[in-house]
Coordinates of C-alpha atoms in Angstrom, one line a residue:
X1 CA -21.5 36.9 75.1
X2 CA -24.4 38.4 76.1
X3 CA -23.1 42.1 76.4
X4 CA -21.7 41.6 72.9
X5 CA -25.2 41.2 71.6
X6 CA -26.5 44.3 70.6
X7 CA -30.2 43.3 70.4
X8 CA -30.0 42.3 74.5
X9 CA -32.1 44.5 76.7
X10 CA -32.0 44.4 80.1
X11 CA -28.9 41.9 80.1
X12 CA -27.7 42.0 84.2
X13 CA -31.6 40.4 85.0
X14 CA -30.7 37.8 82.6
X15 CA -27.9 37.1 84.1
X16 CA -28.7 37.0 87.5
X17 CA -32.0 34.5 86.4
X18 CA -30.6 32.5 84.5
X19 CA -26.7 31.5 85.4
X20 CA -28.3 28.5 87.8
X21 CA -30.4 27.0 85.0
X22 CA -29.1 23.9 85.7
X23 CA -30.9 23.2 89.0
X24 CA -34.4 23.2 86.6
X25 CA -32.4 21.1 84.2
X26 CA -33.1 21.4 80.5
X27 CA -36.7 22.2 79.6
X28 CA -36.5 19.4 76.7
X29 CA -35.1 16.7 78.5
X30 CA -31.1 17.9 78.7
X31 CA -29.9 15.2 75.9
X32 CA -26.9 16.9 76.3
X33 CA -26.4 19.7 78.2
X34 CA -23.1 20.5 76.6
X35 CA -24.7 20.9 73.1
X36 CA -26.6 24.2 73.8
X37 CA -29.8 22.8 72.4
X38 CA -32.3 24.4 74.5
X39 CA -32.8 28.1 75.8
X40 CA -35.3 31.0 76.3
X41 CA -36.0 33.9 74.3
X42 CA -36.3 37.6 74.9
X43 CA -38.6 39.8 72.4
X44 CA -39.7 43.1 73.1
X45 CA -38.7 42.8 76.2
X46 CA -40.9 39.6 77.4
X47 CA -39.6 36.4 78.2
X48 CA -40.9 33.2 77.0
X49 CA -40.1 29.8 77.1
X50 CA -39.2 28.2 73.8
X51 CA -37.0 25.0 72.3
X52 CA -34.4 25.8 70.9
X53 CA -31.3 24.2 68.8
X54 CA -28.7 25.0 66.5
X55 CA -30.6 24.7 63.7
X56 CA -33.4 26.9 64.6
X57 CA -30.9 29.8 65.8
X58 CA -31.8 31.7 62.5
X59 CA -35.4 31.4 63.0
X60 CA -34.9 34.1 66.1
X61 CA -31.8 35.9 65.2
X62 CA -32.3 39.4 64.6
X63 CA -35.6 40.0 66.2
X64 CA -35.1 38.0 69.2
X65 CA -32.5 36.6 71.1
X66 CA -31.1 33.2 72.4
X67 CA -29.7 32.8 75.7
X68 CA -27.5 29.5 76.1
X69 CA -26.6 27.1 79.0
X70 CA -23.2 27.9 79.9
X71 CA -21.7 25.7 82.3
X72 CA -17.7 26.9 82.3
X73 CA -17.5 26.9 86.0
X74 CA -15.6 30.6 87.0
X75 CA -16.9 32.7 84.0
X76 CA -20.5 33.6 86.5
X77 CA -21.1 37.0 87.9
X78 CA -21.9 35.3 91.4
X79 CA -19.0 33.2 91.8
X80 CA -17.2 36.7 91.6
X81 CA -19.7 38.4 93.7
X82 CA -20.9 35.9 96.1
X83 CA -17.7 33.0 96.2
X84 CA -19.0 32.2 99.5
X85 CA -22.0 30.7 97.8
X86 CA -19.6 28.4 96.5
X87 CA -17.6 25.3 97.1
X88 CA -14.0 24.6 97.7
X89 CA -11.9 22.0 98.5
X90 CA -9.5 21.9 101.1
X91 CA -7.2 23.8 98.9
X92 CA -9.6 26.9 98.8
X93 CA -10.1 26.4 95.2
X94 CA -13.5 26.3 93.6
X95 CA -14.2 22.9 93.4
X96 CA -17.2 20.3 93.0
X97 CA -17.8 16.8 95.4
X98 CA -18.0 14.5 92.2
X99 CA -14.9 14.5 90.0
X100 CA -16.5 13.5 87.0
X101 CA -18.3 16.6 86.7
X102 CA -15.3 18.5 85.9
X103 CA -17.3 21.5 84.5
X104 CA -19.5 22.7 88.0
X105 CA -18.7 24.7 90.8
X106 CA -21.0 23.0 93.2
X107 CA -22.8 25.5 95.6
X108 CA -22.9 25.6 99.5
X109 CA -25.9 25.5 101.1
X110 CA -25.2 26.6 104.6
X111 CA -26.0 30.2 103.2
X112 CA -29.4 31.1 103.6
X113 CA -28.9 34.1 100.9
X114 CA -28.3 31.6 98.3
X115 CA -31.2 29.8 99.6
X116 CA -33.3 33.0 98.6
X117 CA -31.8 33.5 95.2
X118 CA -31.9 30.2 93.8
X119 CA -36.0 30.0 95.4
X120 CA -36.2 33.5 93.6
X121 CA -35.6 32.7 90.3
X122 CA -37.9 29.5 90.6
X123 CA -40.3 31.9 91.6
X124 CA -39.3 34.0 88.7
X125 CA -39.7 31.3 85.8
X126 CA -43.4 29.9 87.9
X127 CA -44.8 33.8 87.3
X128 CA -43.7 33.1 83.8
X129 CA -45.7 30.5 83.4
X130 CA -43.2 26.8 83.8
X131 CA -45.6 24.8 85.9
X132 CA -43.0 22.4 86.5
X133 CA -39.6 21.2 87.3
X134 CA -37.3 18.9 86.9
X135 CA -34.7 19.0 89.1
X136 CA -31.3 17.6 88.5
X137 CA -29.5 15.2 91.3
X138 CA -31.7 16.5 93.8
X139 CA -31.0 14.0 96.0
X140 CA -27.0 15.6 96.8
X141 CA -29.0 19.1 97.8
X142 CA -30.3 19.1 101.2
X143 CA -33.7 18.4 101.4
X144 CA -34.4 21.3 103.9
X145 CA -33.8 23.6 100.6
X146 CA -36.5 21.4 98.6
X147 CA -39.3 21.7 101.0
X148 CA -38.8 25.2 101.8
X149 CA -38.9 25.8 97.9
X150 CA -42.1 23.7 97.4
X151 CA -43.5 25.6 99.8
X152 CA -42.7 29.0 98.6
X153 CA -43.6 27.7 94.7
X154 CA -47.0 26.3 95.9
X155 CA -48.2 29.7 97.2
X156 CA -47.7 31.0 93.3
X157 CA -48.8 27.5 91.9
X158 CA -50.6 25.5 93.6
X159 CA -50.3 22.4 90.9
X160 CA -46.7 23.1 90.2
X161 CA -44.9 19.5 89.7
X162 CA -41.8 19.0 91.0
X163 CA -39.8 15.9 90.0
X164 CA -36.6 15.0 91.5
X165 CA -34.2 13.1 89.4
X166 CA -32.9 11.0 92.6
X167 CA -29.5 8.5 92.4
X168 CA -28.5 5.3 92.2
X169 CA -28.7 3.1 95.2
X170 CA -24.7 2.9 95.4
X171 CA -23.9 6.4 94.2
X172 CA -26.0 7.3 97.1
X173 CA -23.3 5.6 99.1
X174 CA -20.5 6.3 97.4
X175 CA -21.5 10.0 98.2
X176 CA -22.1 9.1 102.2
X177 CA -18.8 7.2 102.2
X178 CA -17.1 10.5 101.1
X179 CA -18.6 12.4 104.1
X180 CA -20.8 14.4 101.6
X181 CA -25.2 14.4 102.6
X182 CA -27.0 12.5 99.8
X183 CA -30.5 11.7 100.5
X184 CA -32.3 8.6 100.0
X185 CA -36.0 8.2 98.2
X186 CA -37.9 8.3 101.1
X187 CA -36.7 11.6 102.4
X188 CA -36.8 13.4 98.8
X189 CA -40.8 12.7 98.4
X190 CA -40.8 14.8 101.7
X191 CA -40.8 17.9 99.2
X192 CA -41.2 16.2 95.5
X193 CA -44.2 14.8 93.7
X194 CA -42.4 12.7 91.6
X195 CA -38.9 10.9 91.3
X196 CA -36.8 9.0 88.5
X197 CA -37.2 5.2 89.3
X198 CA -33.4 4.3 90.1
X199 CA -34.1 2.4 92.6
X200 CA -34.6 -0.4 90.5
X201 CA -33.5 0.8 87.6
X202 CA -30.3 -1.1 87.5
X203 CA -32.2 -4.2 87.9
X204 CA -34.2 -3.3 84.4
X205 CA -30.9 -2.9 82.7
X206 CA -29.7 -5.9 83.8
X207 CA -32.7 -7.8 81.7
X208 CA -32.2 -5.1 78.8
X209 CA -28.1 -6.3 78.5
X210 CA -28.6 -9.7 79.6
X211 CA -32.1 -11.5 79.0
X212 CA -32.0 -12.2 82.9
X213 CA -33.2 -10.5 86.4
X214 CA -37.3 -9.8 84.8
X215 CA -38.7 -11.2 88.1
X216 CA -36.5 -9.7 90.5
X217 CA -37.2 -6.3 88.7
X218 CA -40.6 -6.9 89.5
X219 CA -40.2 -7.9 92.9
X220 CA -38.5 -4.9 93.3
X221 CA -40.7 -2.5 91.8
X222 CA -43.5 -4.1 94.3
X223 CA -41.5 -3.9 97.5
X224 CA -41.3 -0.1 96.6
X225 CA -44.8 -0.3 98.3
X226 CA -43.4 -0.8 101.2
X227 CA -40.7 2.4 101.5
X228 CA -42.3 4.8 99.7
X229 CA -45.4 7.1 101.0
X230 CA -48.7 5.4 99.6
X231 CA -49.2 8.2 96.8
X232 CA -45.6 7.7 95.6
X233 CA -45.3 8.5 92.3
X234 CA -42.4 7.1 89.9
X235 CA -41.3 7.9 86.3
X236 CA -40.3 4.6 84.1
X237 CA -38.4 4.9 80.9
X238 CA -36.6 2.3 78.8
X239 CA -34.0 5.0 78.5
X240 CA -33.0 8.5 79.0
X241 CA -29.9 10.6 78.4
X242 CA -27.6 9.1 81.1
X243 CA -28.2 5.7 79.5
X244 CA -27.7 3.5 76.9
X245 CA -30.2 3.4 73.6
X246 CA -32.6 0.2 74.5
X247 CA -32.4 -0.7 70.8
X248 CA -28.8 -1.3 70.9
X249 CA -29.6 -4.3 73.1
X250 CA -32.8 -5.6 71.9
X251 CA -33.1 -5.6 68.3
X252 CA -37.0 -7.7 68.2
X253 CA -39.4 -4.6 67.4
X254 CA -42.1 -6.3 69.3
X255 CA -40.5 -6.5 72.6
X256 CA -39.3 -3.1 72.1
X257 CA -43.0 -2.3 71.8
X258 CA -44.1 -4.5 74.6
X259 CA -41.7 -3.3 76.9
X260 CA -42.7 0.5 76.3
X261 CA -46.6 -0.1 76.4
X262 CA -45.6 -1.9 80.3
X263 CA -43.6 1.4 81.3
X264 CA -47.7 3.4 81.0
X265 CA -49.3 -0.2 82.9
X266 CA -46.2 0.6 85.8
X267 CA -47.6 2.5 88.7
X268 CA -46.4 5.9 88.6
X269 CA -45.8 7.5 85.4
X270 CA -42.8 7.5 82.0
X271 CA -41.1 9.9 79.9

C-alpha cells in the first residue's frame, strides 16, 4: 500500500518502525483496532503523531500521508526476513498461543535481536516526542523484555509512563495451564508504572450486570494493598473497549454519575 502511494518518502523506515505498532497499542485508546482509526503522519519528511479516522482521511490526503494498522499476519517484511522472530506451532506454521486472535503472528522472545528492534523503535517514537505507552497484554511477554526496555526508555525519558494492560485472574491461568509464561501483577510492576485493574475487575462487573458483589469489590480492591508494591498504581474505568457499554446495564443517570466520580476517589488513577 505504502509503495503504491506516490507521496511516501522514505517508505522501508516506515516500515521497519511501524509494522509492531501493536505492542504500543493504539494512541487513542484502540476502540477497534480493526477499524483503522488511528495512525501517524509524514509531511515533509517529519513524523508526528496525530488522530486519525476515516473521516478525517481527506483532511491530510495529498500533502501528507496516513500510515494504517495493518494486522494481516504474513503480509510483514520481517516475518519474511526474520521468521525466526516468529512463532510456530508444532506444525512449523506461523501461528499465535491464543486462538481467538486469529489475526497475529505472535513473536518469540528467546531472540535477543528482536529484543533490540522492538526496544529500537520505542526508542524511536520517545525521540519523537510519545512520553508514554500503553502496552497491550503485557503480561504474556516476558517481563525480562519489559525492564530491560524501561530501562533503556528512561535514559531518553526519564518521566516516560509505561502502563501495562495486564489479564484476567483466570486467563492468566488458562495461559499457565497451556505451558505458555503469563505473568502475574506483582511481577509486571517490576518494569511498569501503571496497570489495568483486572484483578478485580470482574468483581465490578458483577455489581454492573447484577446489582450484587459492591462490598466484595471493595474488599478486594483494599486487599490489593497487601500484593502490590506500596506506590502501586491502578487505572479504574466503568468500561473500555474489551467490555460491555456500562449504560446498557444501568439505565439511572445518577448512579452512572456516582459510579464515574468513585473511579477519580479509587487509589490509582482512570481512563
Amino acid at each position: 500500500m505504502l509503495n503504491d502511494n506516490k507521496k511516501s518518502t522514505d517508505v522501508q523506515e516506515t516500515v521497519d518502525r511501524f509494522w509492531d505498532m501493536f505492542i504500543v497499542d493504539a494512541f487513542n485508546g484502540n476502540f477497534d483496532r480493526h477499524g483503522g482509526n488511528w495512525g501517524f503522519i509524514k509531511k515533509d519528511n517529519k513524523f508526528i503523531m496525530e488522530y486519525c479516522s476515516d473521516d478525517r482521511i481527506t483532511e491530510y490526503i495529498p500533502e501528507e500521508v496516513i500510515y494504517k494498522q495493518r494486522d494481516s499476519k504474513l503480509d510483514g517484511d520481517l516475518v519474511k526476513k526474520h521468521p525466526e522472530w516468529f512463532y510456530k506451532n508444532k506444525q512449523g506454521e506461523f501461528a499465535n498461543r491464543v486462538g481467538d486472535w486469529w489475526d497475529v503472528t505472535d513473536l518469540d522472545y528467546s531472540s535477543k535481536e528482536l529484543w533490540e528492534e522492538l526496544i529500537s523503535t520505542l526508542e524511536y517514537y520517545v525521540s519523537l516526542g510519545v512520553d508514554g505507552f500503553r502496552c497491550d497484554v503485557a503480561s504474556l511477554v516476558p517481563i525480562e523484555f519489559w525492564k530491560e526496555a524501561r530501562l533503556r526508555l528512561k535514559k531518553i525519558n526519564p518521566n516516560i509512563i509505561l502502563l501495562a494492560e495486564t489479564i484476567h485472574l483466570s486467563f492468566l491461568k488458562y495461559i499457565r495451564d497451556m505451558g505458555f509464561e503469563a505473568h502475574t501483577d506483582s511481577e509486571v510492576y517490576e518494569a511498569f508504572d501503571m496497570e489495568y485493574d483486572y484483578d478485580v475487575y470482574p468483581l465490578f462487573q458483577e455489581y454492573i450486570e447484577t446489582g450484587n458483589g459492591l462490598n466484595e469489590w471493595l474488599k478486594a480492591i483494599l486487599e490489593q494493598e497487601s500484593r502490590f508494591p506500596r506506590n502501586y498504581i491502578k487505572i479504574h474505568g466503568l468500561e473500555n473497549h474489551d467490555s460491555k457499554r456500562v449504560a446498557s446495564s444501568i439505565k439511572d443517570a445518577n448512579k452512572l454519575r456516582n459510579l464515574n466520580a468513585l473511579m477519580f476517589f479509587l487509589k490509582g488513577t482512570t481512563f
